[in-house]
PDB file of C-alpha atoms in Angstrom:
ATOM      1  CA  UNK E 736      -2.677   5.338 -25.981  1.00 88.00           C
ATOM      2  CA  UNK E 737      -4.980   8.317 -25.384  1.00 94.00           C
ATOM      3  CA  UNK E 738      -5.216   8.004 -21.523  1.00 98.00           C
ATOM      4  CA  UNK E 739      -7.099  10.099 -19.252  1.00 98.00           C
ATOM      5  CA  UNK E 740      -6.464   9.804 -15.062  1.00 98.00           C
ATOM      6  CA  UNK E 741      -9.953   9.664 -12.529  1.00 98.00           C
ATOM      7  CA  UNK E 742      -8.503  11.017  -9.014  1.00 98.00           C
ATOM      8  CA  UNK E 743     -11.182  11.012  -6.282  1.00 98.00           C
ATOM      9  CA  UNK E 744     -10.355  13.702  -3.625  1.00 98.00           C
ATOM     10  CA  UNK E 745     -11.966  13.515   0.062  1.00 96.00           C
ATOM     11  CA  UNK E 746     -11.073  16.201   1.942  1.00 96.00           C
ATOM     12  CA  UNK E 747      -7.844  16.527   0.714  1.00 96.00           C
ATOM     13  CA  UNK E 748      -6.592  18.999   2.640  1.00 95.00           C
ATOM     14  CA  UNK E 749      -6.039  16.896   5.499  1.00 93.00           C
ATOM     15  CA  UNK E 750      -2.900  15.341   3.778  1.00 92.00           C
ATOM     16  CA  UNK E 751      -1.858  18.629   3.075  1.00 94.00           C
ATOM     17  CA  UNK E 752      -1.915  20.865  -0.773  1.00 95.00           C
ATOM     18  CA  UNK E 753       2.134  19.904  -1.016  1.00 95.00           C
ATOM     19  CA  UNK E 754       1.471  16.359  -1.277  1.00 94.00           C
ATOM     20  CA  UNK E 755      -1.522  16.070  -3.029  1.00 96.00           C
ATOM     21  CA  UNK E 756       0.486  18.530  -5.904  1.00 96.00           C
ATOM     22  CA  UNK E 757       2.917  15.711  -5.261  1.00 95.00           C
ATOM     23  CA  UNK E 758       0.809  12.499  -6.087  1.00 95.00           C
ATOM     24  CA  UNK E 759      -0.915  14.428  -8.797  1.00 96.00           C
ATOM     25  CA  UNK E 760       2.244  15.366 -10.744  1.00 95.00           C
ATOM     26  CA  UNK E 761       3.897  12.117 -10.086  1.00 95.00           C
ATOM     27  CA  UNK E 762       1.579  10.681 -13.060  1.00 96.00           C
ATOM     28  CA  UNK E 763      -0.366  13.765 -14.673  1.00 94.00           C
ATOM     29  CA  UNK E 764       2.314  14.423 -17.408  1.00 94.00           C
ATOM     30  CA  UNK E 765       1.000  10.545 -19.008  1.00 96.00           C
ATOM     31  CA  UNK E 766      -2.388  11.647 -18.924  1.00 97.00           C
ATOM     32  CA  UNK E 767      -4.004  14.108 -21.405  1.00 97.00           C
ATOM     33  CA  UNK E 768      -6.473  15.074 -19.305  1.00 97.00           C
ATOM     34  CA  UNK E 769      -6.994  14.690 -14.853  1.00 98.00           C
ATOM     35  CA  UNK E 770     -10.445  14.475 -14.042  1.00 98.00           C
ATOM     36  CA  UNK E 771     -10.573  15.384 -10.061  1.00 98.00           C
ATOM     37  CA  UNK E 772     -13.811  14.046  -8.576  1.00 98.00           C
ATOM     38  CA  UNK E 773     -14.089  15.916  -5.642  1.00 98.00           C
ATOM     39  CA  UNK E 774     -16.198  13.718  -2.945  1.00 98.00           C
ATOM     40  CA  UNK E 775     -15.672  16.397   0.033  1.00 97.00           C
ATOM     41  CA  UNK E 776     -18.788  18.344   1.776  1.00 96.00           C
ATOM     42  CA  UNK E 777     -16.688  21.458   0.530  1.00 96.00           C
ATOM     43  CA  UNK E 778     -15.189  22.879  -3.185  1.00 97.00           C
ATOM     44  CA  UNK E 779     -11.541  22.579  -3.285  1.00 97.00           C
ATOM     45  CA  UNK E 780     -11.562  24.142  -7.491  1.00 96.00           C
ATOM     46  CA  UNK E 781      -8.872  26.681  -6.649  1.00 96.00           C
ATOM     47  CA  UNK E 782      -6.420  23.401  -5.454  1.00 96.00           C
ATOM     48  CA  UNK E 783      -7.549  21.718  -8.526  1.00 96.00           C
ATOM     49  CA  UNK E 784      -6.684  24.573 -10.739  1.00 96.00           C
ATOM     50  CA  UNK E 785      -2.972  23.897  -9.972  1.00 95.00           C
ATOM     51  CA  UNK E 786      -3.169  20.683 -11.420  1.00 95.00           C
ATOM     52  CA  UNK E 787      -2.479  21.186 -15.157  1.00 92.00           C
ATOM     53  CA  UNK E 788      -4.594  19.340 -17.534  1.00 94.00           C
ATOM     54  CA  UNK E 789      -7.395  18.969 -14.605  1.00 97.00           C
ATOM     55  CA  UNK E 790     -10.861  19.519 -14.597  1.00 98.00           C
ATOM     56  CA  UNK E 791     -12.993  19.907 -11.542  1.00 98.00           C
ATOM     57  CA  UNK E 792     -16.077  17.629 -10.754  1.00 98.00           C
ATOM     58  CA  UNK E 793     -17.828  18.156  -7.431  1.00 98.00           C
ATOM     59  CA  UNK E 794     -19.731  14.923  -6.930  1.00 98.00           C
ATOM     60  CA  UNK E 795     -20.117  15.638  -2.896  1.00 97.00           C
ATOM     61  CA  UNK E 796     -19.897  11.905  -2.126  1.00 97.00           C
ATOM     62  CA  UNK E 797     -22.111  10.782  -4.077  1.00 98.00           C
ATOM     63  CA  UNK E 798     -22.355   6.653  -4.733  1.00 98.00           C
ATOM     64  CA  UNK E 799     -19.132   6.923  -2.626  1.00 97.00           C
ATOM     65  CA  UNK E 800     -15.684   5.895  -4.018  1.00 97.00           C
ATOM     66  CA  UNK E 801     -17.943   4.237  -7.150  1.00 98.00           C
ATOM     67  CA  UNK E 802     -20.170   7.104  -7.759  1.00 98.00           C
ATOM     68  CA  UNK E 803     -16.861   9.383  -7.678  1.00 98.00           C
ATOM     69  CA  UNK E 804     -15.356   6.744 -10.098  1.00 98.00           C
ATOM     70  CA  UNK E 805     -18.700   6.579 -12.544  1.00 98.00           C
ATOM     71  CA  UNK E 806     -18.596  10.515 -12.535  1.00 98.00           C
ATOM     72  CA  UNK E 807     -15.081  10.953 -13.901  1.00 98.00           C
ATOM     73  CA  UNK E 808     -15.240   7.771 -15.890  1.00 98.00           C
ATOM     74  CA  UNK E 809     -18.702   9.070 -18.423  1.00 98.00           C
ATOM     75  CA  UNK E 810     -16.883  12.997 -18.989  1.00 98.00           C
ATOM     76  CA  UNK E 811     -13.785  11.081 -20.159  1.00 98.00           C
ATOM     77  CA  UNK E 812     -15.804   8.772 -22.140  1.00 98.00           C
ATOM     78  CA  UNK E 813     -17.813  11.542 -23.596  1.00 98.00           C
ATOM     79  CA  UNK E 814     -14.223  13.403 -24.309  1.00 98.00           C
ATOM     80  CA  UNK E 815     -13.318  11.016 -26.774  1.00 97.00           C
ATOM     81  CA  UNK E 816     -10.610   8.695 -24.316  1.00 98.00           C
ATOM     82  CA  UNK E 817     -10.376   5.045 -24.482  1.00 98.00           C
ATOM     83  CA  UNK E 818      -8.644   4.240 -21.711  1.00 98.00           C
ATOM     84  CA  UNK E 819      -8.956   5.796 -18.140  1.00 98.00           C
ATOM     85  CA  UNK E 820      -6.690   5.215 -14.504  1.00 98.00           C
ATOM     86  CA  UNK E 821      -8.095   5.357 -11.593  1.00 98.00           C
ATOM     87  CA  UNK E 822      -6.222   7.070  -9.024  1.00 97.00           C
ATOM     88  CA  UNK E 823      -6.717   7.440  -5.323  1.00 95.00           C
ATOM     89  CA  UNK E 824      -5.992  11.172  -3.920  1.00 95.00           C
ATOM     90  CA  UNK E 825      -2.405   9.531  -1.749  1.00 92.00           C
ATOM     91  CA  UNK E 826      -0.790   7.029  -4.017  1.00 94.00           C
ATOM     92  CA  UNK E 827       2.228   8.190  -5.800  1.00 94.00           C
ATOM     93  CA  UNK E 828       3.942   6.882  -8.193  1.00 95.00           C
ATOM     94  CA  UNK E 829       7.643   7.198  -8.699  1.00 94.00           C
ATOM     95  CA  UNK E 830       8.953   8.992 -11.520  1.00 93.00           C
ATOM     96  CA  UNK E 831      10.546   5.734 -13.248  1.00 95.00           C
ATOM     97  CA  UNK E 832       8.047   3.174 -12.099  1.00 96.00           C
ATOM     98  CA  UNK E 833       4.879   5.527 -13.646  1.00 97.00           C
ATOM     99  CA  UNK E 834       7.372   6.032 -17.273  1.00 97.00           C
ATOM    100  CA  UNK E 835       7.986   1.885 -17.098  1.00 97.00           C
ATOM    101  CA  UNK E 836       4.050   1.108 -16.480  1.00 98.00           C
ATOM    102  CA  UNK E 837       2.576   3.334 -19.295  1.00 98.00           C
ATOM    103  CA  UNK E 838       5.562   1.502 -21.900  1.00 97.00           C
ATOM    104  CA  UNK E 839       4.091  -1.554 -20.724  1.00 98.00           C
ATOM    105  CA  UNK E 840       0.504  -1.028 -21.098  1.00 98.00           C
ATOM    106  CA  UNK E 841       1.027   0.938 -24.466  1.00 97.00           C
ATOM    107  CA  UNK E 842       3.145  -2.534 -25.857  1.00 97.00           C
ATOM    108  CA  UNK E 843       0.762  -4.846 -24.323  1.00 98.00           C
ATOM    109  CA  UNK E 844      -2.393  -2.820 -25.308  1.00 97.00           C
ATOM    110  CA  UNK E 845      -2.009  -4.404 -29.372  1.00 97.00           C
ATOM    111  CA  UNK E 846      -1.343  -8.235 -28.530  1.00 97.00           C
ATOM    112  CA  UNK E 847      -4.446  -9.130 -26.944  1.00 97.00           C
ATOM    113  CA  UNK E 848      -7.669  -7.531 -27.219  1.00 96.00           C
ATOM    114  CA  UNK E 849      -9.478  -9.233 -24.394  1.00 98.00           C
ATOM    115  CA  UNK E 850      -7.194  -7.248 -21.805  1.00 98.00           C
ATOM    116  CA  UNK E 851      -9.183  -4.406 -20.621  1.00 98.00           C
ATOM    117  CA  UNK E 852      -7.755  -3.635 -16.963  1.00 98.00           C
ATOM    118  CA  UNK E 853      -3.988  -3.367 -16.352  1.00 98.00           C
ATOM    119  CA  UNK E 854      -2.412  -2.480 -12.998  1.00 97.00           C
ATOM    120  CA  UNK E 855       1.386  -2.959 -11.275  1.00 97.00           C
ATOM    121  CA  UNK E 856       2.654  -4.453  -8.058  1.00 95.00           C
ATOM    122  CA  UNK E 857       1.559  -2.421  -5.046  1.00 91.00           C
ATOM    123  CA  UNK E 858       3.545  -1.096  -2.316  1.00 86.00           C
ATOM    124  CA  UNK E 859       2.101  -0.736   1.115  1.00 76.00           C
ATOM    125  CA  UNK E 860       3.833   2.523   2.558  1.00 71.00           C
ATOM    126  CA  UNK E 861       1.811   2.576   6.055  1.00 59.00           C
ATOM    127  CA  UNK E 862       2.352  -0.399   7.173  1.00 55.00           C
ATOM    128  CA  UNK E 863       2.815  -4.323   6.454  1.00 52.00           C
ATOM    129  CA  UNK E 864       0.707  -6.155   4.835  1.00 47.00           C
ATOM    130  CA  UNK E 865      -0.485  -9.380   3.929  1.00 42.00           C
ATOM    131  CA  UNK E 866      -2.279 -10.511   1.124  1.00 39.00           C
ATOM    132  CA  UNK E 867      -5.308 -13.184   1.603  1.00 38.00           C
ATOM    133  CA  UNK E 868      -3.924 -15.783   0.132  1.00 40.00           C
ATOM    134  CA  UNK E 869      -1.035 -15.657   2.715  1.00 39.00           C
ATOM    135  CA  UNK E 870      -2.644 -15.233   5.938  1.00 40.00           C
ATOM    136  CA  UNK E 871      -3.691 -18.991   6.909  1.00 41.00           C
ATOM    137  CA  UNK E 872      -2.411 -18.220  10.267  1.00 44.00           C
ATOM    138  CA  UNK E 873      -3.515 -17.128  13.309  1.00 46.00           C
ATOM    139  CA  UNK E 874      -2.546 -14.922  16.819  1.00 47.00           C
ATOM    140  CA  UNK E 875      -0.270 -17.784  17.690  1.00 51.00           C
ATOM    141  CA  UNK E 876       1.879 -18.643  14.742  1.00 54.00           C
ATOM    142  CA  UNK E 877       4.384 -16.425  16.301  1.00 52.00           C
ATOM    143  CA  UNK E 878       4.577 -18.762  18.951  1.00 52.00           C
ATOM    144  CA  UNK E 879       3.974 -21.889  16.701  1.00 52.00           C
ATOM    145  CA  UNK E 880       6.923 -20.997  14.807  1.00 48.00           C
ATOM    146  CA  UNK E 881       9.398 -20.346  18.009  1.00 53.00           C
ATOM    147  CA  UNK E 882       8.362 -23.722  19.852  1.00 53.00           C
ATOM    148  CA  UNK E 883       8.349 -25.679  17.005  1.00 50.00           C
ATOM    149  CA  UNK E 884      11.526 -23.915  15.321  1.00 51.00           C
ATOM    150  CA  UNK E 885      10.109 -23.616  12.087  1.00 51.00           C
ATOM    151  CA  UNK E 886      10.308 -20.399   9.768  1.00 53.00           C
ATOM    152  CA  UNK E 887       8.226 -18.987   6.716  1.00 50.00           C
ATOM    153  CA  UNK E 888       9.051 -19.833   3.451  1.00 58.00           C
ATOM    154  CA  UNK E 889       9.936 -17.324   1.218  1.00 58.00           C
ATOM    155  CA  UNK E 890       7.363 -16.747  -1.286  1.00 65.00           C
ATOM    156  CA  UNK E 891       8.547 -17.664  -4.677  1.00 76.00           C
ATOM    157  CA  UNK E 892       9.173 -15.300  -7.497  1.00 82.00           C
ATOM    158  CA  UNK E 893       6.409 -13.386  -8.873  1.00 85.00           C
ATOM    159  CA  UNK E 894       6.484 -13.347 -13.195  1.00 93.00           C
ATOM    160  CA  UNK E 895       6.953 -10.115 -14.529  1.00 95.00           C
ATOM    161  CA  UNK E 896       3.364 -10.130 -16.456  1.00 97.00           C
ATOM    162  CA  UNK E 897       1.125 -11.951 -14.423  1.00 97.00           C
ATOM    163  CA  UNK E 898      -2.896 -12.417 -15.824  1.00 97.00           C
ATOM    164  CA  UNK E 899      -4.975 -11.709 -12.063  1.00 97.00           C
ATOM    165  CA  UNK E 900      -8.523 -11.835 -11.122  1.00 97.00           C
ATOM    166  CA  UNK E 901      -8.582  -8.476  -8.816  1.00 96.00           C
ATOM    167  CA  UNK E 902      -6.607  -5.118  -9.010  1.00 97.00           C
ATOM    168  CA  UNK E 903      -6.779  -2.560  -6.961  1.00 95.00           C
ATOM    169  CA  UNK E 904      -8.773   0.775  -8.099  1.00 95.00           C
ATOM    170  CA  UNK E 905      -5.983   2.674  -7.556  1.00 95.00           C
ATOM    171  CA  UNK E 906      -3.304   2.789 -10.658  1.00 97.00           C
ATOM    172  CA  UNK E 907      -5.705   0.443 -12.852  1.00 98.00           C
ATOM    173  CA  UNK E 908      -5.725   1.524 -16.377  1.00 98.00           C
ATOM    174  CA  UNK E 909      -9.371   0.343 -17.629  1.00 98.00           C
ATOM    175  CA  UNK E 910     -11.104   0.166 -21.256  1.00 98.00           C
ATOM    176  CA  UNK E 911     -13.943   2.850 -20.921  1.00 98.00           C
ATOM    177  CA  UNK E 912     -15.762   0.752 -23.158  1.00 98.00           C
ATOM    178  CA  UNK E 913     -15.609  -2.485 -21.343  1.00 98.00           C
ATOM    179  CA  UNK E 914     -16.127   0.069 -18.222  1.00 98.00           C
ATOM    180  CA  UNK E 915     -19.663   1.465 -19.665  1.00 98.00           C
ATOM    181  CA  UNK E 916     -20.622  -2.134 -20.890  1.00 98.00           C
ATOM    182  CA  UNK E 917     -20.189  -4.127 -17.033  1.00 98.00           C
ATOM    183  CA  UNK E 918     -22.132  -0.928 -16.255  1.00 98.00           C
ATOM    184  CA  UNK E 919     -19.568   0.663 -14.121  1.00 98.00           C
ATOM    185  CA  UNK E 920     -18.747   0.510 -11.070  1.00 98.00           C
ATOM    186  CA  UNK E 921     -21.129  -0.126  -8.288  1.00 98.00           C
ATOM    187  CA  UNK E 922     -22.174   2.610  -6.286  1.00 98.00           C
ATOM    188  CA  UNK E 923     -24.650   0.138  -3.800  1.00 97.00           C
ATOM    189  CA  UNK E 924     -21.347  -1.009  -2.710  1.00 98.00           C
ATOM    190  CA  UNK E 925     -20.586   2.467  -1.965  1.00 97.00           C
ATOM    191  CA  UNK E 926     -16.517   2.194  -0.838  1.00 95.00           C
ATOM    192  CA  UNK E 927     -14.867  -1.092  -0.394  1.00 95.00           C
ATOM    193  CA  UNK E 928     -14.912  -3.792  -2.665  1.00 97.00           C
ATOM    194  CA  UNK E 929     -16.159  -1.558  -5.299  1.00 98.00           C
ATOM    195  CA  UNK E 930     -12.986  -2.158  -7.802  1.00 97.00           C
ATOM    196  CA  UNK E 931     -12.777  -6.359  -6.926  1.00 98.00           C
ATOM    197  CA  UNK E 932     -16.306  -6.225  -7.815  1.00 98.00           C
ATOM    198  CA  UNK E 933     -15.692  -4.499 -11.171  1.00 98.00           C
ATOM    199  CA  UNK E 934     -12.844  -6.180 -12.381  1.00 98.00           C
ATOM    200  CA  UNK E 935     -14.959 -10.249 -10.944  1.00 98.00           C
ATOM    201  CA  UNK E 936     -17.828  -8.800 -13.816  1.00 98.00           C
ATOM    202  CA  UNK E 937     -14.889  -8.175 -16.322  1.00 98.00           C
ATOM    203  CA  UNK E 938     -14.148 -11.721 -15.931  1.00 98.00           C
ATOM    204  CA  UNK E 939     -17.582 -12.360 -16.402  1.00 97.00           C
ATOM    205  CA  UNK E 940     -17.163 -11.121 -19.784  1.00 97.00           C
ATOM    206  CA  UNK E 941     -14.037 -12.853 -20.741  1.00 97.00           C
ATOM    207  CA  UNK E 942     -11.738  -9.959 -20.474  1.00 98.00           C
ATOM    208  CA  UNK E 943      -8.314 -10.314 -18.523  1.00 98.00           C
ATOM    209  CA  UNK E 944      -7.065  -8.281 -16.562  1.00 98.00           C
ATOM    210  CA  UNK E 945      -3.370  -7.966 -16.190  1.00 98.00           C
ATOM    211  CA  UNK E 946      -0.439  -7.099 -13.555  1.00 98.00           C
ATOM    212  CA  UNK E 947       3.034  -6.324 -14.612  1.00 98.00           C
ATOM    213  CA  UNK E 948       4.872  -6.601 -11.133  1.00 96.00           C
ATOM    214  CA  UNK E 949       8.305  -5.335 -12.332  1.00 96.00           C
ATOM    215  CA  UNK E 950       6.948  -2.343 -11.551  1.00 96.00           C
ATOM    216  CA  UNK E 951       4.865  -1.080  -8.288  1.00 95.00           C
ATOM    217  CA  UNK E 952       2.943   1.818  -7.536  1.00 94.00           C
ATOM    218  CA  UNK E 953       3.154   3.540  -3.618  1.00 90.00           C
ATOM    219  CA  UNK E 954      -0.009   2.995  -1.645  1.00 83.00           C
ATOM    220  CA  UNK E 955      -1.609   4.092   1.929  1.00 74.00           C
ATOM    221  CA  UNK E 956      -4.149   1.098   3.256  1.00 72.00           C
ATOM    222  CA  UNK E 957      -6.111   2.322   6.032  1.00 59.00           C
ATOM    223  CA  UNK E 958      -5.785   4.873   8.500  1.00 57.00           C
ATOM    224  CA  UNK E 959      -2.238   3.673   9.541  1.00 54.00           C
ATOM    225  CA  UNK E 960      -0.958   1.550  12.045  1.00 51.00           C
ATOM    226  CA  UNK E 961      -2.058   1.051  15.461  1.00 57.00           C
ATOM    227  CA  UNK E 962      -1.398  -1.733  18.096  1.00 53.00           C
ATOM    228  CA  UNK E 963      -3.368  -4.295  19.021  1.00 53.00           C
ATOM    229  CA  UNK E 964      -3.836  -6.866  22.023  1.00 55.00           C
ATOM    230  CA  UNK E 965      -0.709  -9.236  21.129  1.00 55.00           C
ATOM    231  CA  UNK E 966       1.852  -6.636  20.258  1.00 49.00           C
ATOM    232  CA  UNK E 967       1.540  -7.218  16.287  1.00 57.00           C
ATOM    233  CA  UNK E 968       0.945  -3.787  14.670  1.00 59.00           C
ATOM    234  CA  UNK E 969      -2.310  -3.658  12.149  1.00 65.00           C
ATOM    235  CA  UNK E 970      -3.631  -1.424   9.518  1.00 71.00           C
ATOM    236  CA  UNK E 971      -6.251   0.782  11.166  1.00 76.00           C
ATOM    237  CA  UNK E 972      -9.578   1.540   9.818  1.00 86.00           C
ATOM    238  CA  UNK E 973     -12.482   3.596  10.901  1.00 91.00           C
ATOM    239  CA  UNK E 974     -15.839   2.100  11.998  1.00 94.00           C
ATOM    240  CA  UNK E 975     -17.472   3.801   9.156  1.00 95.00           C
ATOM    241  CA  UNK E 976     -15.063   1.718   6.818  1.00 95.00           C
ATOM    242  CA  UNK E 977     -14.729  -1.276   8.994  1.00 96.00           C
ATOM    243  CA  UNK E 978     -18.633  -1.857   8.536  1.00 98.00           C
ATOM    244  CA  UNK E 979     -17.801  -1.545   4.560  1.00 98.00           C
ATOM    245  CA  UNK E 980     -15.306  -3.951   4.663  1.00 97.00           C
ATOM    246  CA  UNK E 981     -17.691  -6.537   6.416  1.00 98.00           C
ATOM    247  CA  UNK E 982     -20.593  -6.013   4.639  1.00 98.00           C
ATOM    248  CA  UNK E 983     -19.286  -5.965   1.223  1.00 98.00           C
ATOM    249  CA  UNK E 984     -17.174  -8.671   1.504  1.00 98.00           C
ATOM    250  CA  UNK E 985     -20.529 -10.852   2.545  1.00 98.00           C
ATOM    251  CA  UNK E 986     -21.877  -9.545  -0.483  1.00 98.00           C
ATOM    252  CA  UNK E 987     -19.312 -10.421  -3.174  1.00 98.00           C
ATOM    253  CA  UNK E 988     -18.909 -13.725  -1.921  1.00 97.00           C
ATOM    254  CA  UNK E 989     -22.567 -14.200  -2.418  1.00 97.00           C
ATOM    255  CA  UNK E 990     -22.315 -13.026  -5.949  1.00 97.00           C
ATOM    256  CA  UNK E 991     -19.089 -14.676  -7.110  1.00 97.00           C
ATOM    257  CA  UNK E 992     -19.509 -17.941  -5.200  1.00 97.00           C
ATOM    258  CA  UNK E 993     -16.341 -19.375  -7.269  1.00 97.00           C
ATOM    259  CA  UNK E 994     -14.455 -16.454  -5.015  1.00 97.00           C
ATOM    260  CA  UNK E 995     -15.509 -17.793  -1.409  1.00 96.00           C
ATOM    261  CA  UNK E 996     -12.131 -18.872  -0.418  1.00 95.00           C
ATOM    262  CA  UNK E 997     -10.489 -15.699  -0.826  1.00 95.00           C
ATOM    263  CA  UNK E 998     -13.472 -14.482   0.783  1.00 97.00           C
ATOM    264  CA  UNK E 999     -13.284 -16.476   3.254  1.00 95.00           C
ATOM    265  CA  UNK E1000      -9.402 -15.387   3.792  1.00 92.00           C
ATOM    266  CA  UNK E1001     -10.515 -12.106   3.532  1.00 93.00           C
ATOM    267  CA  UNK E1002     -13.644 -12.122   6.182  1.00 95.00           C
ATOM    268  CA  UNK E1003     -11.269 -14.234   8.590  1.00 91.00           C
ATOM    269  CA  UNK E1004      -8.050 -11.653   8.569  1.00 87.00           C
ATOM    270  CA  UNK E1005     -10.311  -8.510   9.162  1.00 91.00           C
ATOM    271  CA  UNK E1006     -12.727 -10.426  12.224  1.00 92.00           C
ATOM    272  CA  UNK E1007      -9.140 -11.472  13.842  1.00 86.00           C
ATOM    273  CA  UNK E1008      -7.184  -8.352  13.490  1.00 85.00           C
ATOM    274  CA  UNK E1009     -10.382  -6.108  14.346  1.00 88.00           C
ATOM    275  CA  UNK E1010     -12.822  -8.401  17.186  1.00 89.00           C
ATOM    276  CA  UNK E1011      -9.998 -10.429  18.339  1.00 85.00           C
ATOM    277  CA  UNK E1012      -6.577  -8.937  18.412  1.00 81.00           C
ATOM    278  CA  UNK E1013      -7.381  -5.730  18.963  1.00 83.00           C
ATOM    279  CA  UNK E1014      -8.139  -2.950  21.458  1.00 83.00           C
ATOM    280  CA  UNK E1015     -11.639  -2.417  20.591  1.00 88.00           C
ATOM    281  CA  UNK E1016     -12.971  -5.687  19.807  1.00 91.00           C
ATOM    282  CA  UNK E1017     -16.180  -4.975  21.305  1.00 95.00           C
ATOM    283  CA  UNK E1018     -17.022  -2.058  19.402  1.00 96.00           C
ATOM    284  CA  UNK E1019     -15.628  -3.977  16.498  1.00 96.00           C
ATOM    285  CA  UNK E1020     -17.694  -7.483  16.661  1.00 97.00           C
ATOM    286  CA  UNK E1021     -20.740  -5.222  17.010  1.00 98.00           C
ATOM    287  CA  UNK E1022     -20.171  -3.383  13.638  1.00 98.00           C
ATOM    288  CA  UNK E1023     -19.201  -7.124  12.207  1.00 98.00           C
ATOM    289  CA  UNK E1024     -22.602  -8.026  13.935  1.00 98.00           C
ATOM    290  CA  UNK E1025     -24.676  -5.339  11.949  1.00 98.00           C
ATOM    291  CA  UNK E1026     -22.567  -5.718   8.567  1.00 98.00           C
ATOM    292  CA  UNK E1027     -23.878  -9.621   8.394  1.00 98.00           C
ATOM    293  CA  UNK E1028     -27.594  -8.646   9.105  1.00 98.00           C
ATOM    294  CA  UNK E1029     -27.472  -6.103   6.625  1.00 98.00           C
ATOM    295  CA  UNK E1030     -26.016  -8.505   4.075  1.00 97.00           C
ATOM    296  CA  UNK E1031     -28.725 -10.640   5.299  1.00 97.00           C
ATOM    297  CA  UNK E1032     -31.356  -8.026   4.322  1.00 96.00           C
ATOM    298  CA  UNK E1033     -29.490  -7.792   1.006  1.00 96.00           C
ATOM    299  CA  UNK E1034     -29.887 -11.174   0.087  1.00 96.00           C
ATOM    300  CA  UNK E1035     -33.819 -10.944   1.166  1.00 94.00           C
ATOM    301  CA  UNK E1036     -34.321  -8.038  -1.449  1.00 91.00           C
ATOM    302  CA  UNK E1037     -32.418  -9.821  -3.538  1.00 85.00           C
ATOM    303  CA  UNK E1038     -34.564 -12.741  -3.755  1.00 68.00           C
ATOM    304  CA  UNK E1039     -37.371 -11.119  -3.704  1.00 68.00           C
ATOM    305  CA  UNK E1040     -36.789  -9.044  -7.175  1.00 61.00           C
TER     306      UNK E1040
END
């Protein structure tokens, strides 16, 4: 497998030149060639020089997360590569999880031909989290759970190769081809929901997409942790992203109806853990506020095209 790697960088500095040399080289040595899509204000070429194999693409935030994406995703198309991963600037992978997830992809890569995305398990280094499908609970479970006695049930066993309908952008190996013919990824969408929005068009197509969860690949969500009104530590986002979050998710449950419930999930977790239980849930419900009447406007233009 000729594979290329798409990093985006945003002010990487702040997390420091040791570990972003760290992240990088934890996968760079599987990939022929790093393309570094640099979506900071400011050049940061001399950092990306250390990074063997790179090349340098200021993009200067353009189309956001997806524009960065789209950017290093044509030069590696126009380089001759097939297949492309998508890397965020602090995920890591471990140096026998990364050689275990390229043997994977490289075996599975000749059985089927409809599998175009491939990504692993994902672990959540900043905090805990929970997945939509697990978080039909509210503020009180906690106290549900100590009247009434009763405990969660352990989840049950995950299969090693598991065919999913979302991956993560960060770690997913994608068919450039595929990639070019969903046209991309979508930079209207700007940040969030930009790579469940690519891989719900793959599906569109008929492609799979596929997880191999016996192996995982470290990953920071958010900005951290931070406390919130009932003692239960969340992930902590910026308003900037928190208005993302909102908005898009509105969106791509009006485009992929057959989605709502884990849209619904999803729309339900964030409005509890940021305009309920949490320190600032009036600054919060008023960003949540302007995300639904700007995915109101969105649906107007829509209609009107």
């Amino acid at each position: 497998m000729k594979l290329a790697a798409v990093v985006i960088w945003y002010n990487p500095l702040e997390i420091g030149e040791e570990k972003i040399m760290q992240n990088s080289l934890s996968y760079s040595s599987y990939c022929e060639k790093i393309y570094i899509v640099d979506n900071s204000a400011d050049l940061h070429e001399e950092l990306a020089k250390k990074i063997p194999n790179s090349i340098y693409i200021s993009n200067k935030n353009v189309g956001g997360i997806a524009g960065g994406q789209n950017r290093g995703c044509e030069k590696a198309l126009v380089d001759g590569f097939e297949w492309a991963m998508t890397m965020d600037q602090d995920s890591i992978f471990e140096p026998e999880q990364i050689k275990e997830y390229i043997r994977l992809v490289e075996e599975y890569i000749p059985t089927d031909e409809k599998a175009v995305s491939f990504g692993p398990d994902i672990k959540c280094v900043n905090g805990k989290l929970h997945w939509t499908k697990w978080i039909r609970f509210n503020i009180l479970s906690p106290i549900k759970r100590k009247i009434l006695g009763k405990r969660w049930k352990p989840h049950p066993p995950k299969p090693n190769i598991e065919l999913v309908e979302r991956l993560i952008a960060s770690s997913n190996i994608i068919n450039l081809k595929k990639w070019k013919e969903v046209d991309g990824f979508d930079e209207f969408l700007f940040i969030d929901e930009v790579d469940y929005d690519f891989c719900h068009k793959l599906i569109k197509t008929k492609s799979k997409i596929i997880k191999f969860n016996q192996v995982y690949l470290n990953q920071n969500f958010g900005d951290g942790q931070k406390f919130s009104l009932f003692r239960k530590r969340t992930l902590s986002y910026s308003s900037f992203r928190l208005y993302y979050i909102f908005r898009n998710a509105f969106i791509e449950r009006y485009r992929f109806p057959e989605y709502n419930e884990f849209y619904d999930d999803l729309i339900k977790m964030f409005f509890i853990d940021n305009c309920v239980n949490n320190m600032s849930l009036i600054k919060n419900f008023k960003i949540y506020k302007k995300a639904k009447s700007d995915f109101k406007d969105y649906v107007r233009t829509e209609g009107t095209k």
